[in-house]
Amino acid sequence: MNKHLAFLLVLFLLVGSISAQKKLTLKEAISIALQKNTSLLKSRNNLTSSKASIKNAYGKLLPTFGVSGSWGWSRTTDKGGTQLDFFGNEQTLPATELDLRNYSIRAGGGVTLFDGLANLANISKSKNSYEAAQYALMRLKQNIVFTTTDLYYSVINAEELLKVREENVKYNKKLLEDIQERNNLGAVAIVDVYTQKVQYGNAQVQYINQKNIFENAKSTILDYLAIDVLTDYNFVNPVVKSDSVNTRSYMNRFDNVKAMVDRALKNRFDYKSQELTIATKYKDLTIAKGGFYPTLSGNYGFSTNALGASKLFNRKIWSAGLNLQIPIFSNFSTSTNVQFAKVGILNAKEDLTALERKIKIQIKQGWLDLLASKEAMQVSYESVKSALENRKINDERYRLGSGTILDVLQSSRDYQTAQSDKINAEFYFYKLSDKLLNLMGLLDYKPYETGN
């Protein structure tokens, strides 16, 4: 009865630990990243500022207007005294006290009528900056999708390797039991038992080490998602399990390098952002050249003042005027600003050229890496088959007494290595495939955003 109770208790704890785990799919992980990523949140805040700058640029075309009022009070106290009049006679002045109050209201403003087209250029510049910031934000979202997917694959990869280590522990445990039984029957030497005990211990250590790698991989992605690392999550494998990966479905998304580069230059948001940066620098040049032209501005106003509040509007003053400023010599500041703007254009163009070269190199290298990964994956499939067959043969030979324990252990290690290489090759292929899509600017983030 106690055994039954113990079994039920263990079963209850096992079910409880499983139910305590929260499932986390790849789609959910990406959605969380697109909500909580710190860089993304800051970029969204900066985008709001960029949008406000457009409104401010338009506002500079409108007249300014303001109203002000003032009130003042003063008191003059004189104790009196004596003074001489025009004829030299002395006169006595009485003590006096005078209170004065002054009320005034002013209203008016000004408007820039012409400033060398700098205001209009500033509007275009603000729009370009805002659009460039939008492209940068979209590119950041694509990178977040890729990084989250990469970290998620690392977790699943580590978990699959953990299963290999677990299977290896079970295999070596069973093999140890078989060898001990055969030793009891006198069929094998005691040294085989000791050798297998060491091998079984090593298998357990490998399992523990892989378990740590698995837990660290989970902590890494949870930290990236800004989730409590102490919460236990069950990561759902997004890959359909099969004996081999259908590489054709992946490779069909890619063609030759030149075509992929062309698609990248057409779709990459960072490339579009840099193109707008160049357009923005040209607007800076227009603004700088505006310093060579005359500036025409207008002003208008109304004011009234009186000694009493009730008499404020008895005296009204209306005003309007134009102000023309013609630059003749500005200590070379305007020409210097123009030169700085031209240098800014050249640097922005060079940045675009450098980005284009970088994209070409990235895609070419990414494509070659993907092809190499595909071949390595195909080889790993054959290696697993060969290693499994070799292990079966050596196990059988050892049971028949024609093989050694060392042959069995070596074939077991080879099979485990082949399995690990296969798993690593598959997930490396998945990662490289997503990486190449991201390099081409084709990773879609919209399905993972909240509300989609």
Coordinates of C-alpha atoms in Angstrom, one line a residue:
M1 CA 0.0 0.0 0.0
N2 CA 2.9 2.4 0.8
K3 CA 4.4 1.7 -2.6
H4 CA 1.1 2.6 -4.3
L5 CA 0.9 5.9 -2.2
A6 CA 4.5 6.7 -3.1
F7 CA 3.9 6.1 -6.8
L8 CA 0.8 8.3 -6.7
L9 CA 2.7 11.0 -4.9
V10 CA 5.5 11.0 -7.5
L11 CA 2.9 11.0 -10.3
F12 CA 1.2 13.9 -8.7
L13 CA 4.4 15.9 -8.4
L14 CA 5.3 15.1 -12.0
V15 CA 1.9 16.2 -13.3
G16 CA 2.1 19.3 -11.2
S17 CA 5.5 20.3 -12.5
I18 CA 4.4 19.8 -16.1
S19 CA 1.2 21.8 -15.6
A20 CA 3.3 24.6 -14.0
Q21 CA 5.2 25.1 -17.2
K22 CA 4.0 27.8 -19.5
K23 CA 4.0 27.2 -23.2
L24 CA 5.8 29.7 -25.3
T25 CA 5.6 29.4 -29.1
L26 CA 7.9 31.1 -31.6
K27 CA 5.1 33.5 -32.7
E28 CA 4.4 34.4 -29.1
A29 CA 8.1 35.1 -28.4
I30 CA 8.4 37.4 -31.4
S31 CA 5.2 39.2 -30.4
I32 CA 6.6 39.8 -26.9
A33 CA 9.9 41.0 -28.3
L34 CA 8.1 43.5 -30.6
Q35 CA 6.3 44.9 -27.5
K36 CA 9.1 45.0 -24.9
N37 CA 12.4 45.5 -26.8
T38 CA 14.1 48.5 -25.3
S39 CA 15.7 49.8 -28.5
L40 CA 12.3 49.5 -30.3
L41 CA 10.5 51.5 -27.5
K42 CA 13.1 54.2 -27.7
S43 CA 12.9 54.3 -31.5
R44 CA 9.1 54.7 -31.3
N45 CA 9.5 57.6 -28.9
N46 CA 12.1 59.3 -31.2
L47 CA 9.6 58.8 -34.1
T48 CA 7.1 60.9 -32.2
S49 CA 9.7 63.7 -31.9
S50 CA 10.4 63.4 -35.6
K51 CA 6.7 63.8 -36.5
A52 CA 6.5 66.8 -34.2
S53 CA 9.3 68.5 -36.1
I54 CA 7.2 68.4 -39.3
K55 CA 4.5 70.4 -37.6
N56 CA 7.1 72.8 -36.3
A57 CA 8.5 73.3 -39.8
Y58 CA 5.1 74.2 -41.2
G59 CA 4.5 76.5 -38.2
K60 CA 7.5 78.7 -39.3
L61 CA 5.5 79.7 -42.4
L62 CA 2.7 81.1 -40.3
P63 CA 2.6 84.5 -38.7
T64 CA 3.4 84.8 -35.0
F65 CA 1.0 86.5 -32.7
G66 CA 1.2 87.4 -29.0
V67 CA -0.5 89.5 -26.4
S68 CA 1.1 91.2 -23.4
G69 CA 0.0 93.5 -20.7
S70 CA 1.7 95.4 -18.0
W71 CA 0.8 97.5 -14.9
G72 CA 3.1 99.7 -13.0
W73 CA 2.9 101.8 -9.9
S74 CA 5.3 104.4 -8.4
R75 CA 5.2 106.9 -5.5
T76 CA 7.3 110.0 -5.3
T77 CA 7.6 111.6 -1.8
D78 CA 9.2 115.0 -1.3
K79 CA 9.7 116.5 2.2
G80 CA 9.8 120.0 0.8
G81 CA 12.4 122.8 1.2
T82 CA 13.4 126.1 -0.2
Q83 CA 14.6 127.3 -3.6
L84 CA 15.2 130.6 -5.4
D85 CA 12.8 131.9 -8.0
F86 CA 13.7 133.7 -11.2
F87 CA 14.4 136.9 -9.4
G88 CA 16.5 135.4 -6.7
N89 CA 13.8 135.4 -4.0
E90 CA 13.8 132.5 -1.6
Q91 CA 10.6 130.4 -1.7
T92 CA 9.5 127.6 0.6
L93 CA 8.2 124.4 -1.1
P94 CA 5.7 122.3 0.8
A95 CA 6.0 118.5 1.3
T96 CA 4.5 116.5 -1.6
E97 CA 3.5 112.9 -2.3
L98 CA 2.6 111.7 -5.8
D99 CA 1.2 108.4 -6.8
L100 CA 1.4 107.2 -10.5
R101 CA -0.1 104.1 -12.1
N102 CA 0.4 103.0 -15.7
Y103 CA -1.6 100.4 -17.6
S104 CA -0.7 99.1 -21.1
I105 CA -1.7 96.3 -23.5
R106 CA 0.2 95.2 -26.5
A107 CA -0.6 92.7 -29.3
G108 CA 1.2 91.8 -32.5
G109 CA 3.7 89.6 -34.1
G110 CA 5.6 89.0 -37.3
V111 CA 5.9 86.8 -40.3
T112 CA 8.8 85.7 -42.5
L113 CA 8.0 86.5 -46.1
F114 CA 11.2 85.3 -47.7
D115 CA 14.3 83.7 -46.3
G116 CA 16.0 82.2 -49.3
L117 CA 13.6 79.2 -49.4
A118 CA 15.1 77.9 -46.1
N119 CA 11.7 77.5 -44.5
L120 CA 10.4 75.4 -47.4
A121 CA 13.6 73.3 -47.4
N122 CA 13.2 72.8 -43.7
I123 CA 9.7 71.3 -44.3
S124 CA 11.1 68.8 -46.8
K125 CA 14.0 68.0 -44.5
S126 CA 11.6 67.3 -41.6
K127 CA 9.5 65.0 -43.8
N128 CA 12.5 63.1 -45.1
S129 CA 13.9 62.7 -41.6
Y130 CA 10.5 61.4 -40.3
E131 CA 10.3 58.9 -43.2
A132 CA 13.9 57.8 -42.7
A133 CA 13.1 57.2 -39.0
Q134 CA 10.1 55.1 -40.0
Y135 CA 12.3 53.0 -42.2
A136 CA 14.9 52.6 -39.4
L137 CA 12.1 51.5 -37.1
M138 CA 10.9 48.9 -39.6
R139 CA 14.4 47.6 -40.1
L140 CA 14.8 47.3 -36.3
K141 CA 11.6 45.2 -36.2
Q142 CA 13.0 42.9 -38.8
N143 CA 16.2 42.5 -36.9
I144 CA 14.2 41.8 -33.7
V145 CA 12.3 39.0 -35.5
F146 CA 15.5 37.5 -36.7
T147 CA 17.3 37.7 -33.3
T148 CA 14.3 36.3 -31.5
T149 CA 14.0 33.4 -34.0
D150 CA 17.7 32.7 -33.7
L151 CA 17.6 32.6 -29.9
Y152 CA 14.5 30.4 -30.0
Y153 CA 16.2 28.0 -32.4
S154 CA 19.1 27.9 -30.0
V155 CA 16.8 26.7 -27.2
I156 CA 15.2 24.0 -29.3
N157 CA 18.6 23.0 -30.6
A158 CA 19.9 22.6 -27.0
E159 CA 16.7 20.7 -26.1
E160 CA 17.1 18.2 -28.9
L161 CA 20.8 17.7 -28.0
L162 CA 19.6 17.1 -24.4
K163 CA 17.4 14.3 -25.7
V164 CA 20.4 12.7 -27.4
R165 CA 22.4 12.9 -24.1
E166 CA 19.4 11.4 -22.3
E167 CA 19.1 8.5 -24.8
N168 CA 22.9 8.0 -24.4
V169 CA 22.6 7.7 -20.6
K170 CA 19.8 5.1 -21.0
Y171 CA 21.8 3.2 -23.5
N172 CA 25.0 3.1 -21.4
K173 CA 23.0 2.2 -18.3
K174 CA 21.4 -0.8 -20.1
L175 CA 24.8 -1.8 -21.5
L176 CA 26.3 -1.7 -18.0
E177 CA 23.6 -3.9 -16.7
D178 CA 24.2 -6.4 -19.5
I179 CA 27.9 -6.4 -19.0
Q180 CA 27.5 -6.9 -15.2
E181 CA 25.2 -9.9 -15.9
R182 CA 27.6 -11.4 -18.4
N183 CA 30.4 -10.9 -15.9
N184 CA 28.5 -12.7 -13.3
L185 CA 28.2 -15.6 -15.8
G186 CA 31.9 -15.4 -16.5
A187 CA 31.4 -14.4 -20.1
V188 CA 33.4 -11.1 -19.9
A189 CA 36.2 -9.8 -17.7
I190 CA 35.7 -7.5 -14.7
V191 CA 37.7 -4.8 -16.5
D192 CA 34.8 -4.5 -19.0
V193 CA 32.5 -3.7 -16.1
Y194 CA 34.9 -1.0 -14.8
T195 CA 35.3 0.4 -18.3
Q196 CA 31.6 0.7 -18.8
K197 CA 31.0 2.2 -15.4
V198 CA 33.4 5.0 -16.4
Q199 CA 31.6 5.4 -19.7
Y200 CA 28.2 5.5 -18.0
G201 CA 29.5 8.2 -15.6
N202 CA 30.8 10.2 -18.5
A203 CA 27.3 10.0 -20.2
Q204 CA 25.7 11.3 -17.0
V205 CA 28.2 14.2 -16.8
Q206 CA 27.5 15.0 -20.5
Y207 CA 23.8 15.0 -19.8
I208 CA 24.2 17.5 -16.9
N209 CA 26.4 19.8 -19.0
Q210 CA 23.9 19.8 -21.8
K211 CA 21.2 20.5 -19.3
N212 CA 23.0 23.6 -18.2
I213 CA 23.5 24.7 -21.8
F214 CA 19.8 24.2 -22.3
E215 CA 18.9 26.2 -19.2
N216 CA 21.3 29.0 -20.2
A217 CA 19.8 29.2 -23.7
K218 CA 16.4 29.6 -22.1
S219 CA 17.6 32.3 -19.8
T220 CA 19.2 34.2 -22.7
I221 CA 16.0 34.4 -24.7
L222 CA 13.9 35.2 -21.7
D223 CA 16.2 38.0 -20.8
Y224 CA 16.0 39.3 -24.4
L225 CA 12.2 39.2 -24.1
A226 CA 12.3 41.0 -20.8
I227 CA 10.6 38.0 -19.1
D228 CA 11.4 36.7 -15.6
V229 CA 14.1 34.1 -16.1
L230 CA 12.8 32.2 -13.0
T231 CA 9.5 31.4 -14.8
D232 CA 9.6 27.9 -16.3
Y233 CA 8.6 27.9 -19.9
N234 CA 8.0 25.0 -22.3
F235 CA 9.3 26.0 -25.7
V236 CA 7.3 24.5 -28.5
N237 CA 9.3 23.2 -31.4
P238 CA 8.3 25.1 -34.5
V239 CA 9.9 22.5 -36.8
V240 CA 8.0 19.5 -38.0
K241 CA 10.0 16.4 -37.0
S242 CA 11.1 14.2 -39.8
D243 CA 14.1 12.1 -40.8
S244 CA 15.4 14.9 -43.1
V245 CA 14.7 18.6 -43.8
N246 CA 12.9 19.4 -47.1
T247 CA 15.6 21.8 -48.3
R248 CA 13.8 22.5 -51.6
S249 CA 11.0 24.4 -49.8
Y250 CA 13.7 26.6 -48.2
M251 CA 15.9 27.0 -51.3
N252 CA 13.1 28.0 -53.5
R253 CA 13.0 31.3 -51.8
F254 CA 16.4 32.2 -53.1
D255 CA 17.8 32.5 -56.6
N256 CA 21.2 33.8 -57.8
V257 CA 23.3 36.2 -55.8
K258 CA 22.8 39.2 -58.2
A259 CA 19.0 38.8 -58.1
M260 CA 19.1 38.6 -54.3
V261 CA 21.2 41.7 -54.1
D262 CA 18.8 43.6 -56.4
R263 CA 15.9 42.5 -54.2
A264 CA 17.8 43.6 -51.1
L265 CA 18.5 47.1 -52.5
K266 CA 14.8 47.3 -53.3
N267 CA 13.5 46.0 -50.0
R268 CA 16.1 46.8 -47.3
F269 CA 14.6 49.6 -45.0
D270 CA 18.1 50.7 -43.9
Y271 CA 19.1 51.2 -47.5
K272 CA 15.9 53.3 -48.1
S273 CA 16.6 55.2 -44.9
Q274 CA 20.1 56.1 -46.1
E275 CA 18.7 57.3 -49.5
L276 CA 16.4 59.7 -47.6
T277 CA 19.4 60.8 -45.5
I278 CA 21.1 62.0 -48.7
A279 CA 17.9 63.9 -49.7
T280 CA 17.9 65.5 -46.2
K281 CA 21.5 66.6 -46.7
Y282 CA 20.5 68.3 -49.9
K283 CA 17.9 70.2 -48.0
D284 CA 20.6 71.3 -45.5
L285 CA 22.5 72.7 -48.5
T286 CA 19.4 74.7 -49.6
I287 CA 19.1 76.0 -46.0
A288 CA 22.7 77.0 -45.9
K289 CA 22.6 78.8 -49.3
G290 CA 19.6 80.8 -48.0
G291 CA 22.1 82.8 -46.1
F292 CA 23.2 84.4 -49.4
Y293 CA 19.8 85.8 -50.1
P294 CA 18.0 88.8 -48.6
T295 CA 15.5 88.2 -45.8
L296 CA 12.2 89.9 -45.9
S297 CA 9.9 89.9 -42.8
G298 CA 6.8 91.8 -41.8
N299 CA 5.6 92.9 -38.4
Y300 CA 2.3 94.2 -37.1
G301 CA 1.0 95.4 -33.8
F302 CA -1.5 97.2 -31.6
S303 CA -0.9 98.9 -28.3
T304 CA -2.6 101.2 -25.8
N305 CA -1.6 102.7 -22.5
A306 CA -3.1 105.0 -19.9
L307 CA -2.8 106.1 -16.3
G308 CA -6.1 104.4 -15.4
A309 CA -7.6 101.1 -16.4
S310 CA -10.8 102.8 -17.6
K311 CA -8.9 105.0 -20.0
L312 CA -6.9 102.2 -21.6
F313 CA -8.4 102.3 -25.1
N314 CA -8.7 106.1 -25.3
R315 CA -5.3 106.2 -27.0
K316 CA -4.7 103.4 -29.6
I317 CA -1.6 102.8 -31.6
W318 CA -1.7 100.6 -34.7
S319 CA 1.6 99.6 -36.4
A320 CA 2.8 97.6 -39.4
G321 CA 6.1 97.4 -41.2
L322 CA 8.5 95.5 -43.4
N323 CA 12.1 94.6 -42.6
L324 CA 14.5 93.8 -45.4
Q325 CA 18.0 92.5 -44.5
I326 CA 20.6 92.2 -47.2
P327 CA 23.6 90.1 -46.3
I328 CA 26.8 91.7 -47.6
F329 CA 29.5 90.2 -45.4
S330 CA 28.9 87.6 -42.7
N331 CA 32.5 86.8 -41.8
F332 CA 32.5 83.8 -44.1
S333 CA 29.9 82.0 -41.9
T334 CA 27.4 81.4 -44.7
S335 CA 30.0 80.1 -47.1
T336 CA 31.4 77.8 -44.3
N337 CA 27.9 76.5 -43.7
V338 CA 27.5 75.8 -47.4
Q339 CA 30.8 73.9 -47.4
F340 CA 29.7 71.8 -44.4
A341 CA 26.5 71.0 -46.1
K342 CA 28.3 69.8 -49.3
V343 CA 30.6 67.7 -47.2
G344 CA 27.5 66.2 -45.5
I345 CA 26.1 65.2 -48.9
L346 CA 29.4 63.6 -49.9
N347 CA 29.6 61.6 -46.6
A348 CA 26.0 60.5 -46.9
K349 CA 26.6 59.3 -50.4
E350 CA 29.7 57.4 -49.3
D351 CA 27.7 55.8 -46.5
L352 CA 25.2 54.6 -49.0
T353 CA 27.9 53.2 -51.2
A354 CA 29.5 51.5 -48.3
L355 CA 26.1 50.0 -47.3
E356 CA 25.6 48.7 -50.8
R357 CA 29.0 47.0 -50.7
K358 CA 28.2 45.6 -47.3
I359 CA 24.8 44.2 -48.5
K360 CA 26.5 42.5 -51.5
I361 CA 29.1 40.9 -49.3
Q362 CA 26.6 39.8 -46.7
I363 CA 24.3 38.2 -49.2
K364 CA 27.1 36.5 -51.1
Q365 CA 28.6 35.1 -47.9
G366 CA 25.1 34.2 -46.5
W367 CA 24.3 32.4 -49.7
L368 CA 27.6 30.4 -49.7
D369 CA 27.1 29.6 -46.0
L370 CA 23.6 28.3 -46.7
L371 CA 24.8 26.1 -49.6
A372 CA 27.6 24.7 -47.4
S373 CA 25.2 24.2 -44.5
K374 CA 22.8 22.3 -46.9
E375 CA 25.6 19.9 -48.0
A376 CA 26.8 19.4 -44.4
M377 CA 23.2 18.5 -43.4
Q378 CA 22.9 16.0 -46.1
V379 CA 26.2 14.4 -45.0
S380 CA 25.0 14.3 -41.4
Y381 CA 22.0 12.2 -42.4
E382 CA 24.3 9.6 -44.0
S383 CA 26.6 9.8 -41.0
V384 CA 23.8 9.0 -38.6
K385 CA 22.7 6.0 -40.6
S386 CA 26.2 4.7 -40.9
A387 CA 27.0 5.3 -37.2
L388 CA 23.8 3.6 -36.1
E389 CA 24.5 0.6 -38.2
N390 CA 28.1 0.4 -37.0
R391 CA 26.9 0.5 -33.4
K392 CA 24.5 -2.3 -34.0
I393 CA 27.2 -4.4 -35.6
N394 CA 29.7 -3.8 -32.7
D395 CA 27.0 -4.5 -30.1
E396 CA 26.2 -7.8 -31.8
R397 CA 29.9 -8.8 -32.1
Y398 CA 30.5 -8.0 -28.5
R399 CA 27.5 -10.2 -27.4
L400 CA 28.9 -13.0 -29.6
G401 CA 32.3 -12.6 -28.0
S402 CA 34.1 -11.6 -31.2
G403 CA 34.4 -7.9 -30.4
T404 CA 35.8 -5.8 -27.6
I405 CA 34.2 -3.3 -25.2
L406 CA 36.4 -0.6 -26.7
D407 CA 34.8 -1.1 -30.1
V408 CA 31.4 -0.9 -28.6
L409 CA 32.2 2.3 -26.7
Q410 CA 33.8 3.9 -29.7
S411 CA 30.8 3.1 -32.0
S412 CA 28.5 4.5 -29.3
R413 CA 30.5 7.8 -29.2
D414 CA 30.5 8.0 -33.0
Y415 CA 26.7 7.5 -33.1
Q416 CA 26.1 10.2 -30.5
T417 CA 28.4 12.6 -32.3
A418 CA 26.6 11.9 -35.6
Q419 CA 23.3 12.6 -33.9
S420 CA 24.6 15.9 -32.4
D421 CA 26.1 16.9 -35.7
K422 CA 22.8 16.2 -37.5
I423 CA 20.8 18.3 -35.0
N424 CA 23.3 21.2 -35.1
A425 CA 23.4 21.1 -38.9
E426 CA 19.6 21.3 -39.2
F427 CA 19.2 24.2 -36.9
Y428 CA 22.2 26.0 -38.4
F429 CA 20.5 25.6 -41.8
Y430 CA 17.3 27.1 -40.4
K431 CA 19.2 30.0 -38.9
L432 CA 21.1 30.7 -42.1
S433 CA 17.9 30.6 -44.1
D434 CA 16.3 33.2 -41.9
K435 CA 19.5 35.3 -41.8
L436 CA 19.5 35.4 -45.6
L437 CA 15.9 36.4 -45.7
N438 CA 16.7 39.2 -43.3
L439 CA 19.7 40.3 -45.3
M440 CA 17.3 40.6 -48.3
G441 CA 14.9 42.6 -46.2
L442 CA 12.1 40.0 -46.6
L443 CA 11.4 39.1 -43.0
D444 CA 7.8 40.1 -42.3
Y445 CA 7.2 41.4 -38.8
K446 CA 3.5 42.5 -39.2
P447 CA 1.9 39.1 -38.5
Y448 CA 3.6 39.2 -35.0
E449 CA 2.6 42.7 -34.0
T450 CA -0.2 43.1 -31.4
G451 CA -3.7 43.0 -32.9
N452 CA -2.6 41.0 -36.0

